[in-house]
Amino acid sequence: MLSLAPRLAYFAGVARTEHVTRAAREMNVPQSTLSRSMARLEQDLGVDLFARHGRTVSLTPAGRTFLTSVERALAEVGRAVEEVRADADPTTGKVAFGFLHTMGAETVPGLLQAFRADHPRVRFSLVQNYGEAMLERLRAGDLDLCLTSPVPDAPDLVARRLDEQKLRLVVPDGHRLAGRRRIRLAEAADETFVTLEPGYGLRRITDDLCAEAGFKPRIAFEGEEAETLRGLVAAGLGVALLPPPAVPRPGVVELTVTAPRAVREIGVAWLEGHPDTPPVAAFKKFLLSRRGSLLP
């Protein structure tokens, strides 16, 4: 199949002009090269594509059938070429960017607004997901960059720490701890927790912090999105360790955790050795310049 591909454009050119010499001149290739290419193509296919009439040629029925598919294939290749060129264009190219659900309401819109002040025509394909799922999409080539937590440590990825975010113990209004402003996490050892599902970075951080505080949390509900957990807390179904909300939510009280140190690191990751297009390189440089000031 690979040996066939370079000859398809030559075939279409000869079929269009019905004249080998004219086609060779239009495609700027030696006539002998074009003639040999057509002969080899017919040999590979095992059918005659052209009927020869001196210096001119005409398509056989098999040639006309083949031309229809070749023209469709060449048009598709042409569209693909234009698409990848457009995506790599320094001023109008595209960045496939993934980020955590908890960063979608405020952090990421602010980042994109700031970046597009200097790059107003760069396009973004945005994906919200949990950390492990985004790393798999990086490895699959579906994403150029992603913001994730914890910062991954894997030989096939490059990751840079950008910032950290304090986590709070969120309790319902009227809860026995709701009158407090600060709390040691160990004081919540007897509480029922609502958490993200296993596999989410914030779930792993929650389990690790509770273990550091000397207990294993009793889990009542597992979810996929932090604001859903906040709603479950407001309904009195448990407590949760969560990052600050974009907008304060009624029905809950958010307590500062004094011990252990309750934070999650936020980092940017990309695939090791993956070449960057100009727009991806520009956005990566922009993100790295925000170290320590990524979060609002």
XYZ file of C-alpha atoms in Angstrom:
296
model
C 0.000 0.000 0.000
C 2.815 2.438 0.860
C 4.540 1.774 -2.483
C 1.237 2.536 -4.217
C 0.636 5.902 -2.564
C 3.229 8.085 -4.386
C 1.877 6.997 -7.761
C -1.712 8.053 -7.149
C -1.128 11.763 -7.812
C 0.785 10.876 -10.992
C -2.082 8.664 -12.113
C -4.649 11.425 -11.491
C -2.518 13.894 -13.454
C -2.201 11.623 -16.477
C -5.909 10.756 -16.313
C -6.811 14.443 -16.231
C -4.673 15.446 -19.237
C -4.870 12.133 -21.157
C -1.350 12.931 -22.298
C 1.829 11.704 -20.568
C 4.074 14.480 -21.915
C 1.639 17.241 -20.916
C 1.066 15.694 -17.492
C 4.818 15.415 -16.909
C 5.259 19.081 -17.801
C 2.405 20.203 -15.534
C 3.681 18.125 -12.585
C 7.311 19.061 -13.259
C 8.580 15.475 -13.411
C 10.510 13.731 -16.203
C 8.277 12.006 -18.740
C 10.259 8.801 -18.336
C 9.595 8.826 -14.596
C 5.892 9.289 -15.159
C 5.711 6.535 -17.773
C 7.564 4.081 -15.528
C 5.341 5.009 -12.590
C 2.161 4.331 -14.574
C 3.509 1.017 -15.845
C 4.466 -0.036 -12.315
C 1.052 1.016 -10.984
C -0.718 -1.125 -13.557
C 1.652 -3.989 -12.762
C 0.950 -3.702 -9.030
C -2.812 -3.595 -9.573
C -2.785 -6.294 -12.235
C -5.108 -4.333 -14.543
C -4.738 -1.916 -17.457
C -5.715 1.597 -16.427
C -4.953 3.266 -19.752
C -5.407 2.517 -23.417
C -2.416 3.929 -25.358
C -2.951 5.887 -28.585
C 0.476 7.132 -29.645
C 1.302 10.078 -27.372
C -2.174 10.235 -25.907
C -3.908 7.883 -23.508
C -7.469 7.249 -22.413
C -8.846 5.573 -19.337
C -10.081 2.018 -19.513
C -13.276 1.140 -17.610
C -11.061 -0.087 -14.758
C -9.136 3.192 -14.929
C -12.320 5.261 -14.614
C -13.420 3.240 -11.594
C -9.996 3.626 -10.006
C -9.889 7.383 -10.752
C -13.097 8.013 -8.806
C -11.624 6.482 -5.659
C -8.193 8.068 -6.196
C -9.646 11.557 -6.567
C -11.682 11.041 -3.397
C -8.588 9.826 -1.538
C -6.411 12.690 -2.780
C -9.062 15.227 -1.792
C -9.198 13.722 1.702
C -5.406 13.858 1.977
C -5.500 17.483 0.800
C -8.035 18.357 3.490
C -5.912 16.594 6.108
C -2.822 18.529 5.002
C -4.668 21.831 5.253
C -6.047 20.885 8.652
C -2.675 20.007 10.190
C -1.100 23.098 8.658
C -3.884 25.225 10.097
C -3.491 23.618 13.530
C 0.243 24.349 13.479
C -0.091 27.941 12.294
C 1.596 30.231 14.873
C -1.250 32.756 14.877
C -4.366 30.678 14.168
C -3.315 27.170 15.236
C -4.972 24.887 17.759
C -4.052 23.667 21.242
C -5.685 20.526 22.690
C -5.792 21.349 26.404
C -7.095 19.234 29.275
C -7.848 20.306 32.837
C -9.562 19.184 36.023
C -13.275 19.789 36.507
C -12.508 21.921 39.561
C -10.503 24.336 37.423
C -13.169 24.853 34.763
C -15.310 27.529 36.376
C -12.691 30.191 37.016
C -9.042 29.221 36.627
C -8.998 28.005 33.035
C -11.258 30.749 31.618
C -8.964 33.313 33.244
C -5.866 31.654 31.785
C -7.336 31.532 28.282
C -8.435 35.140 28.476
C -4.943 36.245 29.512
C -3.218 34.137 26.834
C -5.500 35.304 24.060
C -4.726 38.924 24.843
C -1.465 38.331 22.928
C -2.648 35.402 20.785
C -6.228 36.342 19.881
C -6.663 33.884 17.016
C -5.242 30.711 18.564
C -7.970 28.084 18.879
C -8.457 25.625 21.756
C -9.918 22.154 21.972
C -10.828 21.837 25.667
C -11.271 18.618 27.641
C -12.387 18.410 31.278
C -11.645 15.146 33.057
C -9.983 13.615 36.088
C -6.205 13.354 36.188
C -5.554 9.748 35.165
C -7.950 9.964 32.227
C -6.187 13.072 30.940
C -2.768 11.459 31.226
C -4.008 8.563 29.118
C -5.243 11.023 26.509
C -1.824 12.696 26.548
C -0.234 9.321 25.856
C -2.735 8.660 23.063
C -1.895 11.972 21.409
C -5.376 13.436 21.971
C -4.054 16.246 24.198
C -1.057 18.546 23.881
C -1.023 19.727 27.505
C -3.042 19.211 30.661
C -3.394 20.766 34.092
C -3.639 18.031 36.663
C -3.184 17.079 40.297
C -1.211 15.437 41.769
C 1.716 16.352 39.532
C 2.514 13.098 37.706
C 5.842 11.313 37.991
C 6.161 8.999 34.982
C 9.097 8.326 32.641
C 7.083 9.012 29.492
C 5.737 12.357 30.719
C 7.214 15.746 31.517
C 5.508 17.596 34.365
C 6.116 20.935 36.026
C 4.616 22.129 39.301
C 2.798 25.426 38.824
C 0.950 26.144 42.053
C -0.757 24.660 45.062
C -4.323 24.941 46.286
C -5.492 24.739 49.885
C -8.134 22.140 50.660
C -10.870 22.794 53.194
C -13.022 20.536 55.302
C -16.562 21.267 54.128
C -19.337 20.568 56.647
C -23.110 21.222 56.582
C -24.711 24.230 58.227
C -25.732 23.237 61.745
C -23.018 20.579 61.980
C -21.260 20.227 65.341
C -18.103 21.710 63.749
C -19.835 24.471 61.774
C -19.034 27.113 64.374
C -15.317 26.551 64.022
C -12.987 28.393 61.648
C -10.045 26.015 61.915
C -9.764 22.321 62.575
C -7.260 19.531 62.821
C -8.306 16.797 60.425
C -8.050 14.192 63.210
C -11.088 15.868 64.811
C -13.180 14.612 61.857
C -12.133 10.973 62.289
C -15.631 9.911 63.347
C -17.374 11.733 60.498
C -18.856 10.181 57.372
C -17.124 11.456 54.226
C -18.285 12.041 50.676
C -15.441 11.788 48.173
C -14.549 11.450 44.541
C -14.294 7.955 43.125
C -11.040 5.935 43.283
C -8.719 6.967 40.454
C -9.309 10.674 40.947
C -6.322 12.649 42.215
C -8.355 14.412 44.896
C -9.561 11.046 46.227
C -5.975 9.874 46.599
C -5.052 13.117 48.369
C -8.066 12.756 50.698
C -7.108 9.181 51.598
C -3.468 10.184 52.164
C -4.342 13.173 54.364
C -6.735 11.130 56.487
C -4.079 8.425 56.874
C -1.583 11.099 57.949
C -4.162 12.297 60.495
C -4.397 8.749 61.856
C -7.654 7.393 60.473
C -9.301 5.817 57.443
C -12.358 7.792 56.309
C -15.771 6.149 56.349
C -17.129 6.767 52.857
C -20.877 7.208 52.372
C -20.961 8.509 48.786
C -18.511 8.613 45.883
C -18.940 11.013 42.984
C -17.238 12.390 39.894
C -17.421 16.153 40.451
C -16.455 18.371 43.386
C -19.519 20.618 43.294
C -21.765 17.570 43.430
C -19.953 16.557 46.607
C -20.532 20.057 48.004
C -24.245 19.585 47.337
C -24.202 16.263 49.175
C -22.516 17.972 52.135
C -25.177 20.710 52.102
C -27.817 17.975 52.210
C -26.246 16.623 55.405
C -24.915 13.427 53.873
C -21.320 13.801 55.065
C -18.252 16.028 55.091
C -15.624 16.448 52.389
C -12.114 17.719 51.717
C -12.470 20.053 48.734
C -10.728 22.965 47.017
C -12.404 26.375 47.362
C -15.510 26.885 45.202
C -15.602 29.453 42.413
C -18.762 30.853 44.005
C -19.661 30.374 47.707
C -22.369 27.766 48.154
C -25.123 28.160 50.744
C -25.745 25.368 53.186
C -22.104 24.578 53.927
C -19.285 25.896 56.071
C -15.686 25.624 54.880
C -13.058 25.108 57.577
C -9.329 25.705 57.328
C -7.411 22.505 58.058
C -4.415 23.277 60.273
C -2.925 19.762 60.436
C -1.824 17.978 58.435
C -1.021 20.546 55.739
C -3.984 20.117 53.399
C -3.033 21.227 49.890
C -2.966 19.782 46.424
C -0.276 20.609 43.917
C -1.360 21.695 40.438
C 0.974 21.014 37.524
C 1.142 21.004 33.761
C 2.108 17.804 31.942
C 2.968 16.828 28.385
C 4.301 13.793 26.556
C 8.089 13.358 26.620
C 9.637 13.850 23.196
C 6.406 15.038 21.578
C 7.177 17.924 19.189
C 5.258 21.124 19.867
C 3.565 23.143 17.183
C 4.143 26.914 17.531
C 0.785 27.575 19.260
C 1.357 24.718 21.728
C 4.882 25.982 22.470
C 3.533 29.493 23.059
C 0.811 28.288 25.432
C 3.237 26.024 27.296
C 5.610 28.961 27.791
C 2.686 31.057 29.014
C 1.622 28.421 31.576
C 5.154 28.007 32.894
C 5.394 31.786 33.308
C 2.417 31.587 35.713
C 4.245 29.516 38.317
C 3.061 30.583 41.735
C 0.218 32.695 40.333
C -1.822 30.159 38.423
C -4.802 30.175 40.759
C -6.970 33.219 41.393
